[in-house]
mmCIF file with all atom_site columns, C-alpha atoms in Angstrom:
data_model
loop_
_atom_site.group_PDB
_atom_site.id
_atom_site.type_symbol
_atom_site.label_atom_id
_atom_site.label_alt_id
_atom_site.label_comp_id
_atom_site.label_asym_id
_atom_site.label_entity_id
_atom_site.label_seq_id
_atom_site.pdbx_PDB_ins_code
_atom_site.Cartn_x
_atom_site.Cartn_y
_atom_site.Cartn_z
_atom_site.occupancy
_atom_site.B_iso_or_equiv
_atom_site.pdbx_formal_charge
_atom_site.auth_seq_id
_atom_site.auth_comp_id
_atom_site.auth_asym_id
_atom_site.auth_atom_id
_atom_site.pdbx_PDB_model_num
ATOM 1   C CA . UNK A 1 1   ? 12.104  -5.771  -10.298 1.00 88.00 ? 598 UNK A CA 1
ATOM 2   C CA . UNK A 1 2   ? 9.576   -4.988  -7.193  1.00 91.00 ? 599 UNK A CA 1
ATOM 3   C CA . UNK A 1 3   ? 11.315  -8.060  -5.422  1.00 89.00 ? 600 UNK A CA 1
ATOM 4   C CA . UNK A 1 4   ? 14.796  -6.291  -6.289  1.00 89.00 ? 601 UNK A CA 1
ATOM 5   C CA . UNK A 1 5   ? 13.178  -3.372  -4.629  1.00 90.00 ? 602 UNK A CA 1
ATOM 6   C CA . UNK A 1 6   ? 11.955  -4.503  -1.876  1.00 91.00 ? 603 UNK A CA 1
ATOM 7   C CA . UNK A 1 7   ? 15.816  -6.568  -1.104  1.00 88.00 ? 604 UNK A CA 1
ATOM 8   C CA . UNK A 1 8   ? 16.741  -3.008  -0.859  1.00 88.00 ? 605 UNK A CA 1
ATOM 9   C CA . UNK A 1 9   ? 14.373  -1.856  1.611   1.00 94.00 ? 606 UNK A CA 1
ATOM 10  C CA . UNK A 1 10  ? 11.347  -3.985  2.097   1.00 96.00 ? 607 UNK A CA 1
ATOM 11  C CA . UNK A 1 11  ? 8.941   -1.105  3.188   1.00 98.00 ? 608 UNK A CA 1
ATOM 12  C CA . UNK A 1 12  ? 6.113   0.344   0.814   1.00 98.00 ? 609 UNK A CA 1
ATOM 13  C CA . UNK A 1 13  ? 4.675   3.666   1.159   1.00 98.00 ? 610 UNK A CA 1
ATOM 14  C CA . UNK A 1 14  ? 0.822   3.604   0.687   1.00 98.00 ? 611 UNK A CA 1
ATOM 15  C CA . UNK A 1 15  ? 0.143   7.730   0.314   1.00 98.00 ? 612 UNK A CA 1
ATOM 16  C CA . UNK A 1 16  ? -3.520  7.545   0.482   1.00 98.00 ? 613 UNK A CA 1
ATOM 17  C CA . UNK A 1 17  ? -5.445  10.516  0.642   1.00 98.00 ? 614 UNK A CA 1
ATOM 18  C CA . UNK A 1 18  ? -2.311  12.122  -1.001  1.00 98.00 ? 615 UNK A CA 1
ATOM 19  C CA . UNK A 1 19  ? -2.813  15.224  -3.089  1.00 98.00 ? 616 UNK A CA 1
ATOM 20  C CA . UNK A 1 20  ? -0.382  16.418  -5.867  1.00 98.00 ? 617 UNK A CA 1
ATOM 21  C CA . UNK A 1 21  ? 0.703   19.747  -4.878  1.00 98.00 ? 618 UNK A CA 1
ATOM 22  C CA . UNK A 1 22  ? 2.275   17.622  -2.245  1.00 97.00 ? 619 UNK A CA 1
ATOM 23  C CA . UNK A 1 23  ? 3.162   14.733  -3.867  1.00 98.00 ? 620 UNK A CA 1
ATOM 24  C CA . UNK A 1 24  ? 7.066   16.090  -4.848  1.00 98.00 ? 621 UNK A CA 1
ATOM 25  C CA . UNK A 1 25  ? 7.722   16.964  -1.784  1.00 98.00 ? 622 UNK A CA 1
ATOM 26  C CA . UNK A 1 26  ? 6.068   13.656  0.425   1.00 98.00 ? 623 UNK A CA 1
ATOM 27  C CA . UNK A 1 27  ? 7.986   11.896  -2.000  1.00 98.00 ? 624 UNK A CA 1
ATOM 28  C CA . UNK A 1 28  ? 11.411  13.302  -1.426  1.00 98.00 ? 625 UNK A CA 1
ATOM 29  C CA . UNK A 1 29  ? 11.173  12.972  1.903   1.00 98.00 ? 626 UNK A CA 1
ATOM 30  C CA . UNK A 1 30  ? 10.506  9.225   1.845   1.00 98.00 ? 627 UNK A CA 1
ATOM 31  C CA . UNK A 1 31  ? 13.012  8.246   -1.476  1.00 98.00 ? 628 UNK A CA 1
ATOM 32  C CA . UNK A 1 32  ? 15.909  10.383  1.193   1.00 98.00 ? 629 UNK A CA 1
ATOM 33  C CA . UNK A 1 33  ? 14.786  7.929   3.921   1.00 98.00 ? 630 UNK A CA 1
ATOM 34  C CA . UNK A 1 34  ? 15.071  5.171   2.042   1.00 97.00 ? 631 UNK A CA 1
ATOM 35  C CA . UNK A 1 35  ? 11.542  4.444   0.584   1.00 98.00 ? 632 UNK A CA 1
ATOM 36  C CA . UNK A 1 36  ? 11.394  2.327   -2.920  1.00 97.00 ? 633 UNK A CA 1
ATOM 37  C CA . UNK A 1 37  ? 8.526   1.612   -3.778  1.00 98.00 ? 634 UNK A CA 1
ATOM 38  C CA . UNK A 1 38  ? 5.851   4.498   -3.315  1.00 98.00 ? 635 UNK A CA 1
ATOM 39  C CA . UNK A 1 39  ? 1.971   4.018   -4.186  1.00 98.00 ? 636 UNK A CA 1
ATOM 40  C CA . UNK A 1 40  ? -0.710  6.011   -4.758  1.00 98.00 ? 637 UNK A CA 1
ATOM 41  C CA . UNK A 1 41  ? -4.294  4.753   -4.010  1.00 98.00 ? 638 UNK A CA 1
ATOM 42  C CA . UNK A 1 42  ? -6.563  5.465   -6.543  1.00 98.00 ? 639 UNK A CA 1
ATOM 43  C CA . UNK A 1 43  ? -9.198  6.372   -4.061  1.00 97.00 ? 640 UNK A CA 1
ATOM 44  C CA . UNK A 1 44  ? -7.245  9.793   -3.477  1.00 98.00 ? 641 UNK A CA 1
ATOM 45  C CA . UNK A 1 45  ? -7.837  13.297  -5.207  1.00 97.00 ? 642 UNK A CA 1
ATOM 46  C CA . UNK A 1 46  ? -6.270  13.168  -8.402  1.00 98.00 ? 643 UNK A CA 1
ATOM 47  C CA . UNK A 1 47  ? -4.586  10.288  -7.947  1.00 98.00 ? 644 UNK A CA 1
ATOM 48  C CA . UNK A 1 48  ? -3.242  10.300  -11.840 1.00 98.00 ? 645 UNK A CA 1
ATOM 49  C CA . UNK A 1 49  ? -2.105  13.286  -11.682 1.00 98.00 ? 646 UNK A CA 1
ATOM 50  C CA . UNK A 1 50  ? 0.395   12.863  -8.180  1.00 98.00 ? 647 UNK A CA 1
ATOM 51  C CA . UNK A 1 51  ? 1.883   9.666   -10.048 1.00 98.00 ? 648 UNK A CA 1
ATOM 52  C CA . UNK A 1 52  ? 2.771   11.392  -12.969 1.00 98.00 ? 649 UNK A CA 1
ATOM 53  C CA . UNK A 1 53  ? 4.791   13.850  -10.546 1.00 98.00 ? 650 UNK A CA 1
ATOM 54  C CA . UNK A 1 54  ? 6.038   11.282  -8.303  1.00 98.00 ? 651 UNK A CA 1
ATOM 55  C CA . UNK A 1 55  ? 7.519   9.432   -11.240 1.00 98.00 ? 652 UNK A CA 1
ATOM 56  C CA . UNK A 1 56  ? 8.801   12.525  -13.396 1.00 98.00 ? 653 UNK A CA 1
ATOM 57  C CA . UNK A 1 57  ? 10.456  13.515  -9.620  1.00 97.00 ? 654 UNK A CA 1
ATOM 58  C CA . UNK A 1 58  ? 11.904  10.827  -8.209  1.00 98.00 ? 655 UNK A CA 1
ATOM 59  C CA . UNK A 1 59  ? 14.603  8.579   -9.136  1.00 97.00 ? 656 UNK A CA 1
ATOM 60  C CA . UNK A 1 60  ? 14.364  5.631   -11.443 1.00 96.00 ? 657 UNK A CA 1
ATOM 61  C CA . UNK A 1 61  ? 15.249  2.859   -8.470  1.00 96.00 ? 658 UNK A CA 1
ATOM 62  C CA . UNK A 1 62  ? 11.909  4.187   -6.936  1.00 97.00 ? 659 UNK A CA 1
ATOM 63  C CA . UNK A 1 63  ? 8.843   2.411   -8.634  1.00 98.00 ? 660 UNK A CA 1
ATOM 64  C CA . UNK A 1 64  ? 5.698   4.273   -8.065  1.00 98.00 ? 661 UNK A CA 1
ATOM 65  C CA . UNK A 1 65  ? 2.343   2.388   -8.174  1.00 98.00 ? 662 UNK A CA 1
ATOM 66  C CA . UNK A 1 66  ? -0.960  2.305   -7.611  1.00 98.00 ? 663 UNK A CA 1
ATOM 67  C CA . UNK A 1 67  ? -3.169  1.021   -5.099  1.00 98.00 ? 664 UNK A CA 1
ATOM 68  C CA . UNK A 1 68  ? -6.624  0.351   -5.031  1.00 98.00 ? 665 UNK A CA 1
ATOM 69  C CA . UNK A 1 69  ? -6.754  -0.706  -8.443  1.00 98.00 ? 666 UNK A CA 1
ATOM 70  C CA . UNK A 1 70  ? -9.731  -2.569  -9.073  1.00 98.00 ? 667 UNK A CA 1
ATOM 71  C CA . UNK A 1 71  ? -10.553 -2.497  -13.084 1.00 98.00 ? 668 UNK A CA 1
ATOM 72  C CA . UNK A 1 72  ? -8.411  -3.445  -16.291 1.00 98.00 ? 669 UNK A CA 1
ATOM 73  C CA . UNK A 1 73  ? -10.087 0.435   -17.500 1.00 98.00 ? 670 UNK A CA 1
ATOM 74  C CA . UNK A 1 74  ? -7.789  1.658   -14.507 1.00 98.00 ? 671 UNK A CA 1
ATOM 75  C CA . UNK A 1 75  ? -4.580  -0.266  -15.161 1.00 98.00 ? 672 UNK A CA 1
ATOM 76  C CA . UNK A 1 76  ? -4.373  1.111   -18.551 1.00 98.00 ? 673 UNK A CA 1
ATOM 77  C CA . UNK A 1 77  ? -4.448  4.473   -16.662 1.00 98.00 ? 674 UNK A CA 1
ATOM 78  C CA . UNK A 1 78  ? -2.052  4.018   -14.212 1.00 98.00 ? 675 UNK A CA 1
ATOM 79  C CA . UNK A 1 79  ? 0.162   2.646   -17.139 1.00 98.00 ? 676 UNK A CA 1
ATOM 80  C CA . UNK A 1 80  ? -0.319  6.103   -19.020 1.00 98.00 ? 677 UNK A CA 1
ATOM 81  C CA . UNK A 1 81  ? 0.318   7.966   -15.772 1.00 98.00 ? 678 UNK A CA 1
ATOM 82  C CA . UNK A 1 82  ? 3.736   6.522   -15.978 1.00 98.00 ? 679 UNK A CA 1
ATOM 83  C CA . UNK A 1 83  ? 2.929   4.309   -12.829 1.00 98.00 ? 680 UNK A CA 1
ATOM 84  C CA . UNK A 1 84  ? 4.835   0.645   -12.967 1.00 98.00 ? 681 UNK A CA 1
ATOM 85  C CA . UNK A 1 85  ? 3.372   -0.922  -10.443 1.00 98.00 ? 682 UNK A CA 1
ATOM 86  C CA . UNK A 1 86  ? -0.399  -2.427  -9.296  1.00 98.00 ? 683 UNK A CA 1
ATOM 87  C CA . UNK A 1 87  ? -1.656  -2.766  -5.715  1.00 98.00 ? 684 UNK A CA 1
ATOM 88  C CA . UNK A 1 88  ? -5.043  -4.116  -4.999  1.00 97.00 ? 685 UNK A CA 1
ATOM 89  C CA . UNK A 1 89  ? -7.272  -5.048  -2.477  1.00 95.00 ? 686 UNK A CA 1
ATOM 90  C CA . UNK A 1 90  ? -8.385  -8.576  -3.842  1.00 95.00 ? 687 UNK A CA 1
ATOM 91  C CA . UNK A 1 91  ? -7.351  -10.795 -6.488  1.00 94.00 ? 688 UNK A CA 1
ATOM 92  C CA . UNK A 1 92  ? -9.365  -10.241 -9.847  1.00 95.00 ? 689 UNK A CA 1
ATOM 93  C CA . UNK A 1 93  ? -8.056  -12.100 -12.648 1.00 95.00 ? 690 UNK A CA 1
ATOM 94  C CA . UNK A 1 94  ? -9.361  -9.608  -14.858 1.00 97.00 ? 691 UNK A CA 1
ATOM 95  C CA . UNK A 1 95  ? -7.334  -7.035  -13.156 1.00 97.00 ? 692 UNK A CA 1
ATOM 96  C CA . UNK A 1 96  ? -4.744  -9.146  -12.685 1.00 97.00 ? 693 UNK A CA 1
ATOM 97  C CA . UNK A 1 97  ? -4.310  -10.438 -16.281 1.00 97.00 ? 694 UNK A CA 1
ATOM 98  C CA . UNK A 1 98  ? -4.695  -6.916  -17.820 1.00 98.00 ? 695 UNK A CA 1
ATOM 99  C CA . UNK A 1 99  ? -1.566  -5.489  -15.447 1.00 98.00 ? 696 UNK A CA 1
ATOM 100 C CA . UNK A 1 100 ? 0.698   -8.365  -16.732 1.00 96.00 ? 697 UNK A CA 1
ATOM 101 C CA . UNK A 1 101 ? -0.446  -7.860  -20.585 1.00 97.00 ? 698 UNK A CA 1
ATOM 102 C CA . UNK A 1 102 ? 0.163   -4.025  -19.718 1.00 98.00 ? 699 UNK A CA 1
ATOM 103 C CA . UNK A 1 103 ? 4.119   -5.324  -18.318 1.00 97.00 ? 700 UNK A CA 1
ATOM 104 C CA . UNK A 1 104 ? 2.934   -3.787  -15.405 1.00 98.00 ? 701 UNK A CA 1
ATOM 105 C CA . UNK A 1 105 ? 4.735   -5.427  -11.903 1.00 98.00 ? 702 UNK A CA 1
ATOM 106 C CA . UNK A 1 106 ? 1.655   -6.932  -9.654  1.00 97.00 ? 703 UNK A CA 1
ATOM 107 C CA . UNK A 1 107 ? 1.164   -7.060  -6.049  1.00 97.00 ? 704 UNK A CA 1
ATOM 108 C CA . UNK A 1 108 ? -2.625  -8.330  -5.604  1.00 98.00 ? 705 UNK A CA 1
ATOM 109 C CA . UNK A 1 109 ? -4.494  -8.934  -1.976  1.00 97.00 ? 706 UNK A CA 1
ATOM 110 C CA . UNK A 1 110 ? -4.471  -12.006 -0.909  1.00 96.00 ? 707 UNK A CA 1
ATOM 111 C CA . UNK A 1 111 ? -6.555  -13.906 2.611   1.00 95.00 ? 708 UNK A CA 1
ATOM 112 C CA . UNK A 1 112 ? -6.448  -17.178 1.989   1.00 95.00 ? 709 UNK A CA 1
ATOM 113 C CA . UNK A 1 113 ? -3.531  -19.429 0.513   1.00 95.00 ? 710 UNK A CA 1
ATOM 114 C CA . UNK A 1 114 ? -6.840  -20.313 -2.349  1.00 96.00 ? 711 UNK A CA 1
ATOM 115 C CA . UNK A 1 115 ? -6.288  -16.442 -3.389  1.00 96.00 ? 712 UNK A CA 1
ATOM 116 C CA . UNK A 1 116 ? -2.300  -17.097 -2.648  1.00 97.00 ? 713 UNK A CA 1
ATOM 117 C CA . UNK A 1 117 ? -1.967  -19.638 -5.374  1.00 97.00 ? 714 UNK A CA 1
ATOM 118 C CA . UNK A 1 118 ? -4.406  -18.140 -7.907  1.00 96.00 ? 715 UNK A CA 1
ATOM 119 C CA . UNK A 1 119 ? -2.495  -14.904 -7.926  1.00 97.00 ? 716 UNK A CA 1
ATOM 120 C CA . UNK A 1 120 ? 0.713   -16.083 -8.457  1.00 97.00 ? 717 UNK A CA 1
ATOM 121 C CA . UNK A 1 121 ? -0.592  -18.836 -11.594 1.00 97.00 ? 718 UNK A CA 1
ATOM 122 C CA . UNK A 1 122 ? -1.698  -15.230 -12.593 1.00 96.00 ? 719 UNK A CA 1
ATOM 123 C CA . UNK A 1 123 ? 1.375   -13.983 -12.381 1.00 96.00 ? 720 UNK A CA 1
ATOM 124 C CA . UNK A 1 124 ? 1.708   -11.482 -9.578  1.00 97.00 ? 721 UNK A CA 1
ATOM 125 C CA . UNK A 1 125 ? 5.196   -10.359 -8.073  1.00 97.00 ? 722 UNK A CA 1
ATOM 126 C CA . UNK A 1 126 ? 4.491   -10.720 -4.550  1.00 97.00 ? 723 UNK A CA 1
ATOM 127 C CA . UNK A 1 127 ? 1.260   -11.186 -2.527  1.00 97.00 ? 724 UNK A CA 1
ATOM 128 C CA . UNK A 1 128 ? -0.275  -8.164  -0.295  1.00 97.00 ? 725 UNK A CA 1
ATOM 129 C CA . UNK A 1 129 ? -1.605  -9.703  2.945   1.00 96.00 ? 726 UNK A CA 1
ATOM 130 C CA . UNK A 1 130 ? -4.399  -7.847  3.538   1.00 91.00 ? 727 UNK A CA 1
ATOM 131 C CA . UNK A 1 131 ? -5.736  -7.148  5.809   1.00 89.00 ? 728 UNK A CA 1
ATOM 132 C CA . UNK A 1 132 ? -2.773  -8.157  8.318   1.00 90.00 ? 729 UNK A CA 1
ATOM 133 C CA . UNK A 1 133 ? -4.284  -7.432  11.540  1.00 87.00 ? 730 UNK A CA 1
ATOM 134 C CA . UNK A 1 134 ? -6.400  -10.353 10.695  1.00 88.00 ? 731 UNK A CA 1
ATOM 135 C CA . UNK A 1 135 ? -4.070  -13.078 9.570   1.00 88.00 ? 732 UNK A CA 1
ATOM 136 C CA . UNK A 1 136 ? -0.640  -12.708 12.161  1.00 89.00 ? 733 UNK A CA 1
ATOM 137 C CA . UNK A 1 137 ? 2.879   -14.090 12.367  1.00 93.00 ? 734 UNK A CA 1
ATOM 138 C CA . UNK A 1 138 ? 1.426   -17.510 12.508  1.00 94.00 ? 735 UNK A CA 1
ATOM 139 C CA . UNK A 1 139 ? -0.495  -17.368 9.210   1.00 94.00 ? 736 UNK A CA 1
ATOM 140 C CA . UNK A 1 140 ? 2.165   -16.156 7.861   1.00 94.00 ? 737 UNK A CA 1
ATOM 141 C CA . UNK A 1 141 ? 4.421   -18.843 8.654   1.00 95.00 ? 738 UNK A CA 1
ATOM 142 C CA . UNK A 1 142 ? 1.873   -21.656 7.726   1.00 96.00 ? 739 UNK A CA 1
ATOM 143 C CA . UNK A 1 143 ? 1.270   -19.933 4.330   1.00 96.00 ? 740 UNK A CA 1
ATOM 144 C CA . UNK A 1 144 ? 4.964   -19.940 3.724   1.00 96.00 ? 741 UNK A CA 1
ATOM 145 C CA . UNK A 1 145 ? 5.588   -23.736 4.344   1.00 97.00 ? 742 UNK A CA 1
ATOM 146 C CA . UNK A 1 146 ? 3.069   -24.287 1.289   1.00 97.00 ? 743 UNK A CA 1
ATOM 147 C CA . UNK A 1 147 ? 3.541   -21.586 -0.905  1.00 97.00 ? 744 UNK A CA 1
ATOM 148 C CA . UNK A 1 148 ? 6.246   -22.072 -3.743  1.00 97.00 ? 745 UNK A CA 1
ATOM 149 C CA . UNK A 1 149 ? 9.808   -21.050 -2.392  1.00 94.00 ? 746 UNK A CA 1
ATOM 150 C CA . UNK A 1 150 ? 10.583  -17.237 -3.048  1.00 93.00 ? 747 UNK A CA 1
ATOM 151 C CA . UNK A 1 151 ? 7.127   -16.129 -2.509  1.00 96.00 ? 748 UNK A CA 1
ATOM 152 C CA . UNK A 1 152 ? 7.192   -12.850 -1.179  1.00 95.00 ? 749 UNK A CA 1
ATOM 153 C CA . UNK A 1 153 ? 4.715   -11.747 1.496   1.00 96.00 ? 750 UNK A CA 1
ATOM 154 C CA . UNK A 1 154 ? 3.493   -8.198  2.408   1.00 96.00 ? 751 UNK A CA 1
ATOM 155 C CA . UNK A 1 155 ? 1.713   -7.495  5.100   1.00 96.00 ? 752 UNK A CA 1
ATOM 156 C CA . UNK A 1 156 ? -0.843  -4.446  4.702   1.00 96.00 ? 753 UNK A CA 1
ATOM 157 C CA . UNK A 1 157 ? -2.702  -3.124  7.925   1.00 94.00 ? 754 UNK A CA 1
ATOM 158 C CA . UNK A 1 158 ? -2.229  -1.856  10.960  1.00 93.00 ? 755 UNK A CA 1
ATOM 159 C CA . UNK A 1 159 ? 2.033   -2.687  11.075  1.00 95.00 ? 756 UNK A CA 1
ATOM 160 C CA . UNK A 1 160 ? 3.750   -0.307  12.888  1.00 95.00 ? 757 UNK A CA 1
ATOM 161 C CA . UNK A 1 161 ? 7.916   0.045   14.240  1.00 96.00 ? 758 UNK A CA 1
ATOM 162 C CA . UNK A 1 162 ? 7.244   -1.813  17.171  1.00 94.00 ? 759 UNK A CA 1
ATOM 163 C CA . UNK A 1 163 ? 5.344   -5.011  15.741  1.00 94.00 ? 760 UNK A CA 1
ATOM 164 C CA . UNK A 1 164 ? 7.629   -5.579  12.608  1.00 95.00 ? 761 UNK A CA 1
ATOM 165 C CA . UNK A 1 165 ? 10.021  -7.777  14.111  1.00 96.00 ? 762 UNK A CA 1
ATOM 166 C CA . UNK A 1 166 ? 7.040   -11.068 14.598  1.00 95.00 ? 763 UNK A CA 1
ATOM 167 C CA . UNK A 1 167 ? 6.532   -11.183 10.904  1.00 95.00 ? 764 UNK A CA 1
ATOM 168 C CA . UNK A 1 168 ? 9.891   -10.944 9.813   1.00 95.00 ? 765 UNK A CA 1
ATOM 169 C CA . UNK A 1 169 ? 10.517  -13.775 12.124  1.00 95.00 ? 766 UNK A CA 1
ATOM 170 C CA . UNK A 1 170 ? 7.947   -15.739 10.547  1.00 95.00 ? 767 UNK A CA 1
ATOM 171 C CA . UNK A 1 171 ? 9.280   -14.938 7.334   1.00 94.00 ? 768 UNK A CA 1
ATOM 172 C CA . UNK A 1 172 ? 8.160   -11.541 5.973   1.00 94.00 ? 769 UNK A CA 1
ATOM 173 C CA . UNK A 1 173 ? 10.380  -9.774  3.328   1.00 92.00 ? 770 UNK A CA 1
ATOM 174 C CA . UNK A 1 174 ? 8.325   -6.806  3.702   1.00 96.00 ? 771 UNK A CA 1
ATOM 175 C CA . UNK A 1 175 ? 5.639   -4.276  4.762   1.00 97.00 ? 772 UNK A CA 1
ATOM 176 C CA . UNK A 1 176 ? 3.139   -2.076  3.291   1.00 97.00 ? 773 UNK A CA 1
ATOM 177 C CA . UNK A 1 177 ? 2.190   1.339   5.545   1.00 98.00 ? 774 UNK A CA 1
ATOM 178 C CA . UNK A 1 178 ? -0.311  3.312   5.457   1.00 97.00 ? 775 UNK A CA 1
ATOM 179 C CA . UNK A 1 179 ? -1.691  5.407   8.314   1.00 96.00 ? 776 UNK A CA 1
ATOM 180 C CA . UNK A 1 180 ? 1.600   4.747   10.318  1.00 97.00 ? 777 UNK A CA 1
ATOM 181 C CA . UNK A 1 181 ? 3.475   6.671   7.870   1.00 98.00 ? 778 UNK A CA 1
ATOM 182 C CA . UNK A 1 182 ? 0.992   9.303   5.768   1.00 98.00 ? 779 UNK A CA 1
ATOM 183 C CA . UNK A 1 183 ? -2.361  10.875  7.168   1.00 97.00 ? 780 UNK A CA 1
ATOM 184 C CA . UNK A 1 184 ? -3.664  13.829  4.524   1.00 96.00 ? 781 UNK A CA 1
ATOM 185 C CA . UNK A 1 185 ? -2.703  16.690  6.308   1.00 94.00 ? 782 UNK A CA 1
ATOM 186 C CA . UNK A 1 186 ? 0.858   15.917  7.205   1.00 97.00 ? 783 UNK A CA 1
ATOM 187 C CA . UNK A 1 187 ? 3.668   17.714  6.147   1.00 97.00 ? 784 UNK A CA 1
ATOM 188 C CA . UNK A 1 188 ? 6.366   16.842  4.959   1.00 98.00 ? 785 UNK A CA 1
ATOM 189 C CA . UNK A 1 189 ? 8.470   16.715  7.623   1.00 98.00 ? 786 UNK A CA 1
ATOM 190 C CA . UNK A 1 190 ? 6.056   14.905  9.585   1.00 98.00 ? 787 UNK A CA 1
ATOM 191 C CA . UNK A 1 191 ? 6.005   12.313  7.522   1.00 98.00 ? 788 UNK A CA 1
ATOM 192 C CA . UNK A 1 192 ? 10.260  12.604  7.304   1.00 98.00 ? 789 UNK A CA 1
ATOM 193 C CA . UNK A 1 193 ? 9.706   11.662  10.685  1.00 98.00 ? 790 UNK A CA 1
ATOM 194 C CA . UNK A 1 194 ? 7.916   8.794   10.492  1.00 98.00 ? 791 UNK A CA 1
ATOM 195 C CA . UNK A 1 195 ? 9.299   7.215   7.173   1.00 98.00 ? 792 UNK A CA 1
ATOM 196 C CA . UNK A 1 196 ? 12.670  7.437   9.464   1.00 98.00 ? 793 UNK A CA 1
ATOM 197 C CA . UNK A 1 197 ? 11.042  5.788   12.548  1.00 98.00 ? 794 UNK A CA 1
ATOM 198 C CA . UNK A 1 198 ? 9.932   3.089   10.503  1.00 98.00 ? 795 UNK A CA 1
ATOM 199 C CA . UNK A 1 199 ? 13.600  2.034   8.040   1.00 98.00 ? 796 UNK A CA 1
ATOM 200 C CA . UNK A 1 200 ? 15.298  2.136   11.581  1.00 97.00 ? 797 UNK A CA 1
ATOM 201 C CA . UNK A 1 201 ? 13.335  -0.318  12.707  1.00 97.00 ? 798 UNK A CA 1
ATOM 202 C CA . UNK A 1 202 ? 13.392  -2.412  9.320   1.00 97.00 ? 799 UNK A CA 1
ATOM 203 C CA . UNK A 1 203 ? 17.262  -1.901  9.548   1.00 96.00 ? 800 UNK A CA 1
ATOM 204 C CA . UNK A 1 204 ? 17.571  -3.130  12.850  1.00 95.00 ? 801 UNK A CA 1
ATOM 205 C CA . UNK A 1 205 ? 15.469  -6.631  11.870  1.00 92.00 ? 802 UNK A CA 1
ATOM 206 C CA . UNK A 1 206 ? 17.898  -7.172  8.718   1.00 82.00 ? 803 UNK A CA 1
#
């Protein structure tokens, strides 16, 4: 289901910092430019709380998530929050293990094809490259000659319009933004703005 999501438009929205007064409305804006897969980091204020109005909101071809998840104590929340999927940081089997028993869809960090293969014998849905400004096109492309075939790799850090197009040429299916896309502070229509800067570029590399 995430990889279905992420055929349709391969770009994640990571809304840290996020707060929920604002969530409806930051998440219109992105599900009209396209967006599919939103998350919430768990490190923002009442992070709960904005996925439970992002997913009562929003469509049900947009999953919402949660990043930053980094016990099985806060899967089980993000499951009652009505959140579907799990982003994190690093690859804790614990973590790991308790989003698949909670049929929870998994996208774990990942920096070295060691962490690669363990989270996928874990079961994740696709691996988070993170942090990307470390690793590069040509990681990328190694990992991806080893890696079973259909692996999905996202990128996380620092990826903005204008240095898409390298990874996708080395194989990326998609991206995760952050900073790029959502600061706390922006409006809305800021952030209408960027989401659209960013799926015109992603169309343009398809």
């Amino acid at each position: 289901m995430l990889k279905q999501a992420l055929a349709q438009n391969g770009l994640i929205a990571i809304l840290r910092g996020l707060r929920p007064q604002e969530a409806a409305a930051v998440g219109e804006v992105l599900y009209s430019a396209g967006f599919r897969v939103i998350e919430v980091p768990l490190n923002s204020p009442e992070p709960y709380e904005s996925i439970r109005i992002l997913r009562s909101t929003l469509p049900a071809d947009c999953l919402i998530g949660a990043g930053t998840v980094l016990t099985p104590e806060q899967v089980e929340q993000v499951k009652a929050a009505g959140g579907q999927v799990i982003v994190m940081p690093h690859s804790d089997a614990k973590v790991l293990r308790a989003a698949k028993a909670a049929g929870l869809l998994l996208s774990p960090g990942v920096a070295t094809p060691t962490e690669a293969f363990a989270a996928l014998a874990e079961g994740a849905d696709v691996l988070k490259m993170f942090p990307a400004e470390q690793m590069g096109p040509a990681v990328v492309k190694a990992w991806l000659a080893v890696l079973p075939a259909g692996t999905v790799l996202v990128p996380v850090g620092g990826i903005t319009p204008d240095n898409m197009q390298v990874f996708v040429e080395a194989g990326v299916k998609g991206f995760g933004l952050g900073s790029g896309l959502f600061k706390p502070g922006m409006t809305p229509e800021q952030v209408a703005v960027n989401a659209k800067a960013y799926v015109a570029a992603w169309n343009a590399l398809r």
